[in-house]
PDB file of C-alpha atoms in Angstrom:
ATOM      1  CA  MET L  25      13.827 -17.228  -5.167  1.00  0.00           C
ATOM      2  CA  LEU L  26      12.816 -16.000  -1.917  1.00  0.00           C
ATOM      3  CA  ILE L  27      11.546 -17.195   1.295  1.00  0.00           C
ATOM      4  CA  ALA L  28       8.082 -16.226   2.143  1.00  0.00           C
ATOM      5  CA  LYS L  29       5.276 -17.256   4.585  1.00  0.00           C
ATOM      6  CA  VAL L  30       1.753 -18.015   3.263  1.00  0.00           C
ATOM      7  CA  ILE L  31      -0.175 -15.379   5.791  1.00  0.00           C
ATOM      8  CA  GLY L  32      -3.716 -15.216   3.999  1.00  0.00           C
ATOM      9  CA  THR L  33      -5.873 -16.005   0.903  1.00  0.00           C
ATOM     10  CA  THR L  34      -7.501 -13.617  -1.549  1.00  0.00           C
ATOM     11  CA  VAL L  35     -10.916 -14.474  -3.627  1.00  0.00           C
ATOM     12  CA  SER L  36     -11.317 -12.895  -6.766  1.00  0.00           C
ATOM     13  CA  THR L  37     -14.419 -13.834  -8.982  1.00  0.00           C
ATOM     14  CA  ILE L  38     -13.563 -11.462 -11.726  1.00  0.00           C
ATOM     15  CA  LYS L  39     -10.254 -12.014 -13.288  1.00  0.00           C
ATOM     16  CA  ASP L  40      -8.166 -12.755 -16.461  1.00  0.00           C
ATOM     17  CA  GLU L  41      -9.236 -16.086 -17.654  1.00  0.00           C
ATOM     18  CA  LYS L  42      -6.045 -17.193 -17.887  1.00  0.00           C
ATOM     19  CA  ILE L  43      -5.541 -17.401 -14.109  1.00  0.00           C
ATOM     20  CA  THR L  44      -9.215 -18.603 -13.547  1.00  0.00           C
ATOM     21  CA  GLY L  45      -9.047 -21.722 -11.210  1.00  0.00           C
ATOM     22  CA  ARG L  46      -5.639 -20.879  -9.893  1.00  0.00           C
ATOM     23  CA  LYS L  47      -5.275 -20.425  -6.007  1.00  0.00           C
ATOM     24  CA  LEU L  48      -4.155 -17.041  -5.141  1.00  0.00           C
ATOM     25  CA  LEU L  49      -2.285 -16.597  -1.783  1.00  0.00           C
ATOM     26  CA  VAL L  50      -0.993 -13.747   0.426  1.00  0.00           C
ATOM     27  CA  VAL L  51       2.576 -13.919   1.156  1.00  0.00           C
ATOM     28  CA  GLN L  52       4.972 -12.228   3.159  1.00  0.00           C
ATOM     29  CA  GLN L  53       8.942 -12.504   2.750  1.00  0.00           C
ATOM     30  CA  THR L  54      10.614 -13.513   5.479  1.00  0.00           C
ATOM     31  CA  ASP L  55      14.374 -14.083   6.551  1.00  0.00           C
ATOM     32  CA  GLU L  56      16.211 -17.378   6.997  1.00  0.00           C
ATOM     33  CA  ALA L  57      14.490 -17.657  10.757  1.00  0.00           C
ATOM     34  CA  GLY L  58      10.888 -17.175   9.304  1.00  0.00           C
ATOM     35  CA  ASN L  59      10.695 -13.614  10.725  1.00  0.00           C
ATOM     36  CA  ALA L  60       8.653 -11.221   8.489  1.00  0.00           C
ATOM     37  CA  ILE L  61      10.126  -8.596   6.268  1.00  0.00           C
ATOM     38  CA  GLY L  62       9.115  -6.759   3.583  1.00  0.00           C
ATOM     39  CA  LYS L  63       5.500  -6.071   2.293  1.00  0.00           C
ATOM     40  CA  PRO L  64       2.899  -8.642   1.870  1.00  0.00           C
ATOM     41  CA  PHE L  65       1.939  -9.755  -2.013  1.00  0.00           C
ATOM     42  CA  VAL L  66      -0.215 -12.092  -3.733  1.00  0.00           C
ATOM     43  CA  ALA L  67       1.206 -15.293  -5.445  1.00  0.00           C
ATOM     44  CA  VAL L  68      -0.201 -17.805  -7.527  1.00  0.00           C
ATOM     45  CA  ASP L  69       0.034 -21.295  -5.837  1.00  0.00           C
ATOM     46  CA  THR L  70       1.028 -24.070  -8.073  1.00  0.00           C
ATOM     47  CA  VAL L  71       2.024 -26.586  -5.403  1.00  0.00           C
ATOM     48  CA  GLY L  72      -0.938 -26.739  -2.607  1.00  0.00           C
ATOM     49  CA  ALA L  73       0.439 -24.528  -0.176  1.00  0.00           C
ATOM     50  CA  GLY L  74      -1.530 -23.287   2.692  1.00  0.00           C
ATOM     51  CA  VAL L  75      -1.958 -20.501   5.290  1.00  0.00           C
ATOM     52  CA  GLY L  76       1.170 -20.840   7.742  1.00  0.00           C
ATOM     53  CA  ASP L  77       3.460 -22.772   5.258  1.00  0.00           C
ATOM     54  CA  LEU L  78       6.855 -21.360   4.748  1.00  0.00           C
ATOM     55  CA  VAL L  79       7.363 -21.393   0.836  1.00  0.00           C
ATOM     56  CA  LEU L  80       9.947 -20.495  -1.923  1.00  0.00           C
ATOM     57  CA  THR L  81       8.659 -17.820  -4.406  1.00  0.00           C
ATOM     58  CA  ALA L  82       9.567 -16.514  -7.684  1.00  0.00           C
ATOM     59  CA  SER L  83       8.830 -13.374  -9.093  1.00  0.00           C
ATOM     60  CA  GLY L  84       8.985 -11.255 -12.604  1.00  0.00           C
ATOM     61  CA  SER L  85       9.619 -13.177 -15.552  1.00  0.00           C
ATOM     62  CA  SER L  86      10.769 -15.997 -13.653  1.00  0.00           C
ATOM     63  CA  ALA L  87       7.135 -16.354 -12.028  1.00  0.00           C
ATOM     64  CA  ARG L  88       6.049 -17.475 -15.716  1.00  0.00           C
ATOM     65  CA  GLN L  89       8.257 -20.303 -16.201  1.00  0.00           C
ATOM     66  CA  THR L  90       6.315 -23.275 -14.242  1.00  0.00           C
ATOM     67  CA  THR L  91       4.090 -25.412 -16.189  1.00  0.00           C
ATOM     68  CA  ILE L  92       0.824 -24.087 -14.635  1.00  0.00           C
ATOM     69  CA  THR L  93       2.005 -20.074 -15.006  1.00  0.00           C
ATOM     70  CA  LYS L  94       3.896 -20.195 -18.556  1.00  0.00           C
ATOM     71  CA  ASP L  95       2.091 -17.388 -20.743  1.00  0.00           C
ATOM     72  CA  ARG L  96       0.085 -16.223 -18.040  1.00  0.00           C
ATOM     73  CA  PRO L  97      -0.180 -12.657 -16.528  1.00  0.00           C
ATOM     74  CA  VAL L  98       1.429 -13.384 -13.223  1.00  0.00           C
ATOM     75  CA  ASP L  99       4.139 -11.556 -11.432  1.00  0.00           C
ATOM     76  CA  ALA L 100       4.613 -14.090  -8.473  1.00  0.00           C
ATOM     77  CA  VAL L 101       4.522 -17.871  -8.048  1.00  0.00           C
ATOM     78  CA  ILE L 102       4.764 -20.163  -5.272  1.00  0.00           C
ATOM     79  CA  MET L 103       6.852 -23.090  -6.478  1.00  0.00           C
ATOM     80  CA  ALA L 104       7.814 -25.195  -3.440  1.00  0.00           C
ATOM     81  CA  VAL L 105       6.668 -25.689   0.340  1.00  0.00           C
ATOM     82  CA  ILE L 106      10.024 -25.848   2.622  1.00  0.00           C
ATOM     83  CA  ASP L 107      10.123 -28.678   4.763  1.00  0.00           C
ATOM     84  CA  SER L 108      13.145 -27.459   6.733  1.00  0.00           C
ATOM     85  CA  LEU L 109      15.907 -24.784   6.198  1.00  0.00           C
ATOM     86  CA  GLU L 110      19.632 -25.320   7.405  1.00  0.00           C
ATOM     87  CA  VAL L 111      21.843 -21.958   7.380  1.00  0.00           C
ATOM     88  CA  GLU L 112      25.425 -22.498   8.681  1.00  0.00           C
ATOM     89  CA  GLY L 113      25.145 -25.860   9.710  1.00  0.00           C
ATOM     90  CA  LYS L 114      22.005 -24.689  11.839  1.00  0.00           C
ATOM     91  CA  THR L 115      18.547 -25.689  11.258  1.00  0.00           C
ATOM     92  CA  THR L 116      16.593 -22.334  11.436  1.00  0.00           C
ATOM     93  CA  PHE L 117      13.059 -23.844  10.499  1.00  0.00           C
ATOM     94  CA  ARG L 118      11.402 -27.590  10.339  1.00  0.00           C
ATOM     95  CA  LYS L 119       8.057 -28.060   9.238  1.00  0.00           C
ATOM     96  CA  SER L 120       5.937 -29.845  12.057  1.00  0.00           C
TER      97      SER L 120
END
């Protein structure tokens, strides 16, 4: 799992029928303090995340292990919205 921040949305009217009706969000991996690292990527949202949320993502074959993404052509999935992060006894993020 990776920590990422939702930084945008994407609209695709022409897509594989197996992902029709699924929200596609642009996310960017972050460190434990919420600082952006790496390139943005698109992930299928399975939990109702929104722009600005800090989320947990999975990629590769793990992305196809949720009820919503099973047997679907996805490579990244948002599977949790983070409420808070604590690292080495210190809170690094708390959802407001």
